[in-house]
Structures are given as structure tokens and as C-alpha cells.
């Protein structure tokens, strides 16, 4: 088993900025427990080191929430996937593209046939305004944000218009930059005899402030959701109560490490079969009819508190969910998940 561990800025990020993974411990655990050959290569040097990486190696790399550097990571991983398709990527491209991007999550859910909860990705809030078949209430999400930030319940057309007005509002700096850009564009192109009305319209279309969003079906009367962290075949779960006079559970602080309904565990297991990843974070809701819904997921850089603050995990043995109690080490669970994934796919 040949594994490349690739940190970013000499760190392996996990959740909030002060959280992280000790990749040196992961390296030593993989070597000691599974006799793996592990090499550490910083992400910035991956491209120039590709020729040194053995065939069918596993690349376990970090990711970040910095938008500009995340683009570099995505571009580099795309390059590696094309240049060296034999390399097993952890996380895979789809999980990487889903990081801090609720829009791509909806596209990927559709590709995998995950229908609940139903959602649609729009390139701009104005496209939602123009929809003729909206069913109120619905959940409106901006693409970025954690702990329910950028998530609102839209109950009627007026609330939608108000949301649009709020997110489209330009700062003084944005308005000044827009006006200067427009003036310079018109002046610069004057010698090309531009078609005035097209120049005006196209400038407006191209440089208007765009706010991409996701519209999700609203599931009423939920009392909680479940944060499920999956590492291999181990399921770590925390129940998150809904906020007072709200519909959101993420960020509520109402946490209970209790035994979840079997339907939640079964649903999470079914999702893992679809995602085919070594580890993942799932936000799952369940209604009074025991219908489960996937609200969001994250396959990289997710917060570990469900595991590190919890005292149990669940594992299906002989088709029955069994509970194992104790305190668990994050790095050891990553090691377990990576080895489990390699064995399942070898």
C-alpha cells in the first residue's frame, strides 16, 4: 500500500480554522498498523513530484476554505486526475468540488440519484424570481456558509423579493467600481464603432452582481436533524435540536449524543454506497413518517466534533446495528477509514 499524504501550508485542515489533523500521526499509524509505505509531499510540490509517485498510489490531500487557494487545489487535482488516472484521490474530485459549494452538491446529488431533499441550483437569485412554479415555503441557501449562515426559509413572494434586495445591494465601493468599469469600457471600445444598445445591455448582463443560490424543498415539523460522520463502516452520530422559533438545527448548540433511529443509520449507509468514499459528513433529517432527507454533505475539511466530543459509534454487524462506546481518536479513525476504503476497493 503506497500512500502520499499532501498537507497544505504544512497543515491538514478539519473544520474551523483552529481545528486540524495530525498528519504525522496518521503517517506513523498507517506504517505501524498496516505496513503502508507513506510519503509526505507538500501540495504545492505535487505536480513536479508526479513522476516519483508509484503506480496506483493513494493521494490523501488537504483542502482549505480560502477561495483563491481552493481554486488552485481543484485545478491541480483535475490535472492529476487526467495526467495520472491510476492515482486514487482522497477526497475524490466531486467531494473536493462540493467543499463550500452547496450548488455543486445539488448537481452531484442528482448525478447519484439522491432525490431527498429535492433541490435546484440557480446561477443568480433573479432566476428564482422569474420561476413560475415555486412552491412556498422553501429553503433558500447561498452557496457558502456553515452553521446555517446564508440559509433562510422563504414563505412567500414578498420575502423572496426582500431577500433579493438584501443580497443584491451594492456597497459604495462596489457602485463606484461598477461605474468606473462601465465608463472605461465604453471609452476604450469607441474606436470599434460598438452597437450602443448591445454594449449597454451586455455590460449590464456581464457585470451585474450575481448571487447564485440553491432552492430546497422545505420539510416541515422537524424537531431535529442528525450530523453523521462516517469513517469506513463506523457511524458517529449527534442529534441537533431545532432552534427556538426557527427551522434550522446546524449551529443551534442543542446537541445530544444519543442512539439515532435505525432509519437514519440505514439511510447513511445507503448514501455511503452511492458516494463510495472513505469518510464523509452528512446532515440528515427524518420526518414523522420515518422518511429521511440529505440536506448537505461534506467529504473534506469537515468539523470532527461529532466524533471527538462523542462517546459511541455504530457499526452494522450481521445486518444488525451494534453500538461501541468509548473515546475515539480522530487520526486513528482516518487511518481506519483509509485502510477500510483501500481494502474494499482493491
XYZ file of C-alpha atoms in Angstrom:
346
model
C 0.000 0.000 0.000
C 1.642 3.223 -1.213
C 0.152 6.398 0.231
C 1.039 10.033 -0.375
C -0.016 12.492 2.331
C -0.172 16.034 0.987
C -0.643 18.855 3.523
C -1.305 22.490 2.614
C 0.723 25.227 4.328
C 2.178 22.344 6.352
C -1.305 21.753 7.825
C -4.195 19.330 7.402
C -7.370 21.331 7.925
C -10.515 19.921 9.521
C -13.460 22.190 10.253
C -12.830 25.602 11.781
C -9.535 27.414 11.400
C -8.245 26.292 14.813
C -9.002 22.631 14.093
C -6.747 20.226 12.253
C -5.447 16.706 11.824
C -2.016 15.500 12.927
C -0.886 14.021 9.626
C 2.409 12.874 11.177
C 0.395 10.616 13.492
C -1.639 9.354 10.525
C 1.606 8.506 8.731
C 3.051 6.586 11.671
C -0.246 4.742 12.311
C -0.554 3.665 8.663
C 3.023 2.413 8.706
C 2.764 0.625 12.059
C -0.710 -0.918 11.745
C -0.952 -1.663 8.030
C 2.659 -1.775 6.868
C 1.949 1.015 4.392
C 4.658 2.921 2.570
C 3.811 6.554 3.329
C 5.446 9.647 1.841
C 4.671 13.263 2.739
C 4.737 15.733 -0.186
C 3.524 19.301 0.288
C 0.643 20.130 -2.038
C 2.500 22.949 -3.772
C 5.123 20.427 -4.947
C 2.731 17.690 -6.063
C 2.786 18.480 -9.771
C 6.567 18.409 -10.054
C 6.691 15.203 -7.967
C 4.168 13.194 -10.008
C 6.871 11.211 -11.800
C 8.134 9.973 -8.420
C 4.756 8.601 -7.294
C 4.330 4.861 -7.800
C 1.517 3.365 -9.870
C -1.876 3.010 -8.153
C -0.786 5.035 -5.150
C -3.306 6.703 -2.848
C -3.159 10.507 -2.602
C -4.626 11.817 0.660
C -4.581 15.606 0.496
C -5.860 18.544 2.492
C -8.113 21.394 1.366
C -8.933 24.910 2.551
C -11.792 27.417 2.628
C -9.683 30.179 1.075
C -11.463 30.602 -2.285
C -8.383 31.514 -4.311
C -6.237 28.688 -2.984
C -9.117 26.237 -3.214
C -9.250 27.015 -6.949
C -5.550 26.105 -7.162
C -6.235 22.832 -5.351
C -9.144 21.994 -7.660
C -7.129 22.788 -10.782
C -4.188 20.717 -9.580
C -6.359 17.729 -8.686
C -8.075 17.924 -12.094
C -4.625 17.897 -13.712
C -3.525 14.886 -11.646
C -6.747 13.012 -12.442
C -6.047 13.430 -16.164
C -2.268 13.009 -16.075
C -2.232 10.092 -13.611
C -5.638 8.363 -13.631
C -4.110 5.425 -11.747
C -3.741 7.527 -8.592
C -6.588 7.089 -6.093
C -7.698 10.521 -4.895
C -8.893 11.056 -1.314
C -11.086 13.071 -1.390
C -12.277 12.465 -4.936
C -12.921 15.345 -7.329
C -16.645 15.526 -6.646
C -16.150 15.811 -2.900
C -13.498 18.475 -3.430
C -15.783 20.449 -5.754
C -18.571 20.217 -3.167
C -16.478 21.937 -0.490
C -18.126 25.237 0.469
C -20.304 24.924 -2.641
C -23.898 23.940 -1.948
C -24.672 24.412 -5.645
C -22.333 21.664 -6.793
C -23.650 19.464 -4.001
C -27.089 19.618 -5.637
C -25.651 18.718 -9.044
C -23.723 15.797 -7.587
C -26.752 14.557 -5.645
C -28.644 14.490 -8.929
C -25.855 12.526 -10.624
C -26.020 9.921 -7.844
C -29.811 9.728 -7.881
C -30.219 11.196 -4.378
C -33.709 12.686 -4.602
C -34.392 13.735 -0.991
C -34.328 16.503 -0.190
C -35.223 17.896 -3.633
C -33.188 20.947 -4.609
C -32.211 23.108 -7.561
C -29.119 25.199 -8.255
C -29.560 28.677 -9.770
C -26.803 30.882 -11.181
C -28.452 34.018 -9.798
C -31.279 34.918 -7.425
C -33.017 36.690 -10.334
C -33.536 33.281 -11.977
C -35.509 32.213 -8.898
C -37.594 35.398 -9.091
C -38.519 34.511 -12.685
C -39.634 30.959 -11.817
C -43.345 30.316 -12.350
C -43.711 27.082 -10.388
C -42.210 27.903 -6.994
C -43.879 26.176 -4.064
C -43.812 28.213 -0.853
C -42.404 27.855 1.702
C -38.965 26.724 0.556
C -35.416 26.887 1.883
C -33.078 29.305 0.131
C -29.334 28.815 0.535
C -26.367 30.818 -0.574
C -23.531 28.607 -1.799
C -21.089 29.291 1.023
C -21.523 29.250 4.756
C -21.584 26.976 7.784
C -23.671 26.790 10.968
C -26.793 27.737 8.954
C -25.370 31.076 7.791
C -26.804 32.105 4.428
C -29.837 29.826 4.894
C -33.378 31.241 5.042
C -36.945 29.978 4.934
C -38.862 31.867 2.232
C -42.593 31.809 2.979
C -43.973 33.995 0.183
C -43.090 36.123 -2.834
C -42.519 39.257 -0.773
C -39.920 37.510 1.388
C -38.191 36.349 -1.796
C -38.137 39.912 -3.143
C -36.820 41.172 0.193
C -34.051 38.565 0.174
C -33.134 39.532 -3.372
C -32.965 43.212 -2.414
C -30.779 42.409 0.575
C -28.196 40.271 -1.245
C -28.104 42.397 -4.408
C -27.444 45.632 -2.547
C -24.114 47.120 -3.619
C -21.722 48.857 -1.293
C -20.445 52.327 -2.132
C -17.160 50.759 -3.223
C -18.966 48.279 -5.499
C -21.075 51.018 -7.082
C -18.026 53.182 -7.733
C -16.096 50.279 -9.284
C -19.082 49.385 -11.480
C -19.437 52.950 -12.770
C -15.719 53.317 -13.455
C -15.550 49.968 -15.247
C -18.546 50.878 -17.407
C -17.159 54.291 -18.337
C -13.745 52.880 -19.229
C -15.242 50.030 -21.279
C -17.351 52.412 -23.356
C -14.416 54.764 -23.876
C -11.939 52.002 -24.718
C -14.180 50.447 -27.369
C -15.364 53.669 -29.016
C -12.968 53.339 -31.963
C -14.502 49.939 -32.800
C -17.904 51.505 -33.519
C -19.796 49.437 -30.946
C -23.514 48.849 -31.257
C -24.609 51.098 -28.425
C -27.678 49.223 -27.226
C -25.803 45.888 -27.272
C -22.866 47.391 -25.416
C -25.222 48.750 -22.783
C -27.180 45.513 -22.410
C -24.192 43.180 -22.487
C -22.292 45.233 -19.944
C -25.269 45.060 -17.619
C -25.595 41.289 -18.111
C -21.909 40.544 -17.651
C -21.016 42.858 -14.778
C -24.197 42.907 -12.699
C -23.838 41.498 -9.207
C -24.800 37.825 -9.378
C -25.826 35.816 -6.330
C -26.001 32.066 -7.015
C -28.352 30.168 -4.707
C -29.889 26.772 -4.024
C -33.619 26.259 -3.550
C -34.504 23.207 -1.444
C -37.862 21.741 -0.579
C -38.905 22.633 2.972
C -39.545 19.671 5.259
C -41.993 20.878 7.954
C -42.328 19.892 11.602
C -38.824 18.546 12.083
C -37.653 18.531 15.685
C -34.008 17.874 14.878
C -31.539 16.654 12.333
C -28.596 14.275 12.683
C -24.980 15.016 11.954
C -23.440 11.718 10.881
C -19.696 11.314 10.431
C -18.808 8.102 8.645
C -15.319 6.620 8.819
C -15.201 3.378 6.877
C -18.055 1.338 8.351
C -18.207 3.306 11.615
C -21.037 5.818 12.060
C -20.623 8.604 14.634
C -23.875 10.484 15.255
C -25.081 13.549 17.126
C -28.677 14.751 17.339
C -29.046 18.505 16.757
C -32.225 20.115 18.052
C -34.028 22.788 16.046
C -33.502 26.356 17.243
C -36.281 28.126 19.114
C -38.736 29.730 16.646
C -36.593 28.557 13.740
C -36.324 25.671 11.301
C -32.540 25.198 11.427
C -30.558 22.739 13.524
C -26.987 23.461 12.430
C -25.368 25.861 14.869
C -28.196 25.538 17.405
C -25.918 24.163 20.119
C -28.656 21.696 21.117
C -26.544 18.565 20.865
C -27.291 15.078 22.158
C -25.083 12.060 21.561
C -27.918 9.558 21.654
C -28.770 6.413 19.728
C -30.370 7.520 16.444
C -33.282 5.764 14.740
C -32.214 2.779 12.661
C -33.739 4.537 9.656
C -31.107 7.280 9.942
C -28.267 4.767 10.122
C -29.680 2.733 7.231
C -30.064 5.882 5.153
C -26.499 6.986 5.909
C -25.239 3.536 4.941
C -27.156 3.718 1.664
C -25.634 7.133 0.960
C -22.147 5.747 1.579
C -22.771 3.101 -1.080
C -23.586 5.891 -3.512
C -20.745 8.231 -2.594
C -18.095 5.471 -2.434
C -15.728 7.437 -0.204
C -13.656 6.509 2.876
C -15.191 9.205 5.092
C -17.897 11.851 4.921
C -20.032 14.243 6.957
C -23.802 14.007 6.398
C -26.638 16.266 7.560
C -29.726 14.036 7.683
C -33.319 14.830 8.615
C -36.115 12.380 9.387
C -39.826 13.192 9.421
C -42.704 11.658 11.370
C -43.197 9.005 8.684
C -39.519 7.983 9.072
C -38.665 9.382 5.642
C -35.036 10.519 5.612
C -33.547 13.508 3.799
C -29.996 14.538 2.954
C -29.685 18.297 3.446
C -25.934 18.703 2.938
C -22.740 16.664 2.855
C -19.008 17.284 3.063
C -16.210 14.920 2.107
C -13.213 17.014 3.112
C -12.193 19.522 5.799
C -15.318 18.855 7.857
C -15.527 19.519 11.577
C -14.721 16.492 13.783
C -16.677 17.345 16.963
C -19.334 14.657 16.384
C -16.522 12.127 16.801
C -14.144 13.838 19.206
C -16.827 15.005 21.655
C -18.923 11.853 21.353
C -18.719 8.579 23.227
C -20.003 5.973 20.772
C -20.195 4.812 17.189
C -22.497 2.416 15.355
C -21.482 -0.437 13.095
C -23.614 -2.934 11.209
C -22.604 -6.476 12.175
C -24.551 -9.456 10.824
C -27.124 -6.992 9.497
C -27.757 -5.516 12.958
C -26.590 -2.103 14.169
C -24.235 -2.538 17.112
C -23.053 0.237 19.433
C -19.448 0.588 20.602
C -18.802 3.011 23.461
C -15.585 4.783 24.372
C -13.459 7.787 23.476
C -12.049 7.920 19.987
C -9.024 9.465 18.327
C -9.645 11.412 15.118
C -6.372 10.482 13.427
C -6.834 6.791 14.200
C -10.312 6.874 12.657
C -8.931 8.485 9.493
C -6.335 5.719 9.342
C -9.046 3.095 9.827
C -11.217 4.655 7.113
C -8.410 4.904 4.559
C -7.378 1.286 5.096
C -11.007 0.125 5.010
C -11.585 2.003 1.744
C -8.475 0.577 0.087
C -9.402 -2.979 1.101
C -12.994 -2.543 -0.102
C -11.824 -1.292 -3.497
C -8.768 -3.465 -4.119
